[in-house]
Amino acid sequence: MTGVLLRVEGLHTYYGASHILQGVDLSIAPGSVVSLMGRNGAGKTTTLRSIMRLTPARRGTVTFDGEDVSGTKTYEIARRGIALVPETRNIFPSLSVRENLTIARKPGPDGWTLERVFELFPRLAERQANGGAQLSGGEQQMLAIARALVTDPRLLLLDEPGEGLAPLIVQEIYRTLERLKAEGMTMLLVEKNFAFATQLADHVYILGKGQMRWDGTGDALRDAEDVKHTWLGV
């Protein structure tokens, strides 16, 4: 893997007068998986939202595939190939599984088809006629990931995909992410599960109080007891 697909430099983001991100930097190489870790309130979700300009940064730059997208509208960023799977899932409850996917799909000869995501998530294939409100939490999470995939992204942003789900469903989600990595999907993952996040990731960043406090490999982090204790509470 060479080059940089996404580069974030000097990101400063506020909620009102609250200075949430205070000069955040990170980069992601094509085909790699990066985990963004930290305690609650560290700024992880805000980082994802700032990349997508759902919560625009006041200062700093976001560069995607060599182009500055810092001032680009959210829908244009999505069209360029970044897809967000939010922790809130945000599926359409009144639409069926198939309809949720159909309205999001980006047509293309080599893109993600409905058949491909149904093969990835057999549960969705079984429930494709059911409305979003009729799905379990795990099925809704699968649908949120599938919906992001059918936009044919070059970079997938995932905000705690296992949050609030039963352990068996969490393991199913994790296996799916491992498969996506094996297929070459570039991902930025926010995840509380230390073992999974460090195992899946090629590189780990740790946020603390709005600033990057550490970065390195998962193996290095597992040996960094002081870092884990101070910034992760592990």
Coordinates of C-alpha atoms in Angstrom, one line a residue, residues 57-229:
A57 CA -14.5 22.4 11.0
R58 CA -13.6 26.0 11.5
R59 CA -10.0 25.4 10.7
G60 CA -7.9 22.7 9.1
T61 CA -8.0 20.7 5.8
V62 CA -9.4 17.4 4.7
T63 CA -7.8 16.0 1.5
F64 CA -9.3 13.0 -0.3
D65 CA -7.4 11.4 -3.2
G66 CA -5.3 14.5 -3.5
E67 CA -8.2 17.0 -3.6
D68 CA -9.0 19.5 -0.8
V69 CA -12.6 18.7 0.2
S70 CA -12.6 21.0 3.3
G71 CA -15.3 23.3 1.8
T72 CA -17.2 20.7 -0.1
K73 CA -20.8 19.9 0.6
T74 CA -21.6 16.7 2.3
Y75 CA -23.5 15.1 -0.6
E76 CA -20.6 16.0 -2.9
I77 CA -18.1 14.3 -0.5
A78 CA -20.4 11.2 -0.6
R79 CA -20.4 11.3 -4.4
R80 CA -16.6 11.4 -4.4
G81 CA -16.5 8.1 -2.6
I82 CA -16.7 8.5 1.2
A83 CA -19.5 6.7 3.0
L84 CA -20.4 7.1 6.6
V85 CA -22.1 4.4 8.7
P86 CA -23.3 6.5 11.7
E87 CA -23.8 5.0 15.2
T88 CA -27.5 6.1 14.9
R89 CA -27.8 4.0 11.7
N90 CA -30.4 6.5 10.3
I91 CA -32.2 4.0 8.0
F92 CA -35.6 4.9 6.7
P93 CA -38.1 3.1 8.9
S94 CA -41.1 3.4 6.5
L95 CA -39.1 1.9 3.6
S96 CA -38.4 -1.8 3.1
V97 CA -34.8 -3.2 3.2
R98 CA -34.7 -3.3 -0.6
E99 CA -36.1 0.3 -0.9
N100 CA -33.5 1.6 1.6
L101 CA -30.8 0.0 -0.6
T102 CA -32.2 1.0 -4.0
I103 CA -32.5 4.7 -3.3
A104 CA -28.9 4.8 -2.1
R105 CA -27.3 2.7 -4.8
K106 CA -24.8 4.2 -7.1
P107 CA -25.2 2.4 -10.5
G108 CA -21.9 1.2 -12.0
P109 CA -20.6 -1.9 -13.9
D110 CA -18.3 -2.9 -11.1
G111 CA -20.1 -1.5 -8.1
W112 CA -21.9 -3.1 -5.2
T113 CA -25.1 -4.7 -6.4
L114 CA -28.1 -5.6 -4.2
E115 CA -27.2 -9.3 -4.8
R116 CA -23.7 -8.7 -3.6
V117 CA -24.8 -7.1 -0.3
F118 CA -27.4 -9.8 0.2
E119 CA -24.7 -12.4 -0.2
L120 CA -22.7 -10.5 2.4
F121 CA -25.7 -10.2 4.7
P122 CA -28.0 -13.2 4.2
R123 CA -30.4 -11.9 7.0
L124 CA -31.1 -8.8 4.8
A125 CA -31.9 -11.1 1.8
E126 CA -34.4 -12.9 4.0
R127 CA -36.0 -9.7 5.2
Q128 CA -35.7 -7.5 2.1
A129 CA -39.5 -6.9 2.0
N130 CA -39.7 -5.9 5.6
G131 CA -39.8 -2.2 6.7
G132 CA -36.8 -0.7 8.5
A133 CA -38.9 -0.3 11.6
Q134 CA -39.5 -4.1 11.6
L135 CA -35.8 -5.0 11.8
S136 CA -33.9 -5.8 15.0
G137 CA -31.0 -3.5 16.0
G138 CA -28.5 -5.9 14.5
E139 CA -30.4 -6.1 11.2
Q140 CA -30.6 -2.3 11.1
Q141 CA -26.9 -2.1 11.6
M142 CA -26.4 -4.6 8.8
L143 CA -28.7 -2.5 6.6
A144 CA -26.7 0.7 7.5
I145 CA -23.5 -0.9 6.4
A146 CA -25.1 -2.4 3.3
R147 CA -26.6 1.0 2.4
A148 CA -23.1 2.6 2.6
L149 CA -21.6 -0.2 0.4
V150 CA -24.1 0.2 -2.4
T151 CA -22.9 3.8 -2.9
D152 CA -19.7 2.1 -4.1
P153 CA -17.4 3.9 -1.6
R154 CA -13.6 4.1 -1.8
L155 CA -13.5 4.9 1.9
L156 CA -15.9 3.6 4.6
L157 CA -16.3 5.5 7.9
L158 CA -17.8 3.4 10.6
D159 CA -18.9 4.8 14.0
E160 CA -19.0 2.0 16.6
P161 CA -20.7 -0.6 14.4
G162 CA -21.1 -3.0 17.4
E163 CA -22.6 -0.6 19.9
G164 CA -25.6 -1.9 21.7
L165 CA -25.9 -5.2 19.9
A166 CA -26.0 -8.7 21.2
P167 CA -22.6 -10.5 21.3
L168 CA -23.5 -13.0 18.5
I169 CA -24.6 -10.1 16.2
V170 CA -21.4 -8.2 17.1
Q171 CA -19.3 -11.1 16.1
E172 CA -21.2 -11.3 12.8
I173 CA -20.6 -7.6 12.1
Y174 CA -16.9 -8.1 13.0
R175 CA -16.6 -11.0 10.6
T176 CA -18.1 -8.8 7.9
L177 CA -15.5 -6.1 8.4
E178 CA -12.7 -8.6 8.3
R179 CA -14.1 -9.8 5.0
L180 CA -14.3 -6.3 3.6
K181 CA -10.7 -5.7 4.7
A182 CA -9.6 -8.9 2.9
E183 CA -11.4 -7.6 -0.2
G184 CA -9.4 -4.3 -0.1
M185 CA -11.9 -1.9 1.4
T186 CA -10.3 1.2 3.0
M187 CA -11.9 1.9 6.4
L188 CA -11.7 4.4 9.3
L189 CA -13.2 2.6 12.3
V190 CA -14.3 4.0 15.6
E191 CA -14.7 1.1 17.9
K192 CA -14.6 0.5 21.7
N193 CA -13.6 -3.2 21.5
F194 CA -9.9 -2.9 22.1
A195 CA -9.0 -6.5 20.9
F196 CA -10.9 -6.2 17.7
A197 CA -10.0 -2.6 16.9
T198 CA -6.2 -3.3 17.3
Q199 CA -6.4 -6.7 15.5
L200 CA -8.2 -5.4 12.4
A201 CA -6.4 -2.1 12.1
D202 CA -3.1 -1.5 10.2
H203 CA -2.7 1.7 12.2
V204 CA -4.3 3.1 15.4
Y205 CA -4.8 6.7 16.4
I206 CA -5.9 7.6 20.0
L207 CA -7.8 10.8 20.6
G208 CA -7.9 12.4 24.1
K209 CA -9.7 15.6 24.9
G210 CA -9.8 16.7 21.3
Q211 CA -6.1 16.0 20.5
M212 CA -4.2 13.1 19.0
R213 CA -2.3 11.6 21.9
W214 CA -0.7 8.5 20.3
D215 CA -0.5 6.6 17.0
G216 CA 1.1 3.4 15.9
T217 CA 0.4 -0.2 15.2
G218 CA -2.0 -2.4 17.1
D219 CA 0.9 -4.5 18.3
A220 CA 2.7 -1.4 19.7
L221 CA -0.4 -0.3 21.4
R222 CA -1.0 -3.6 23.1
D223 CA 2.5 -3.1 24.8
A224 CA 1.9 0.5 25.7
E225 CA 0.5 0.1 29.1
D226 CA 0.7 3.7 30.1
V227 CA -1.0 4.9 27.0
K228 CA -3.8 2.4 27.4
H229 CA -4.4 3.3 31.0

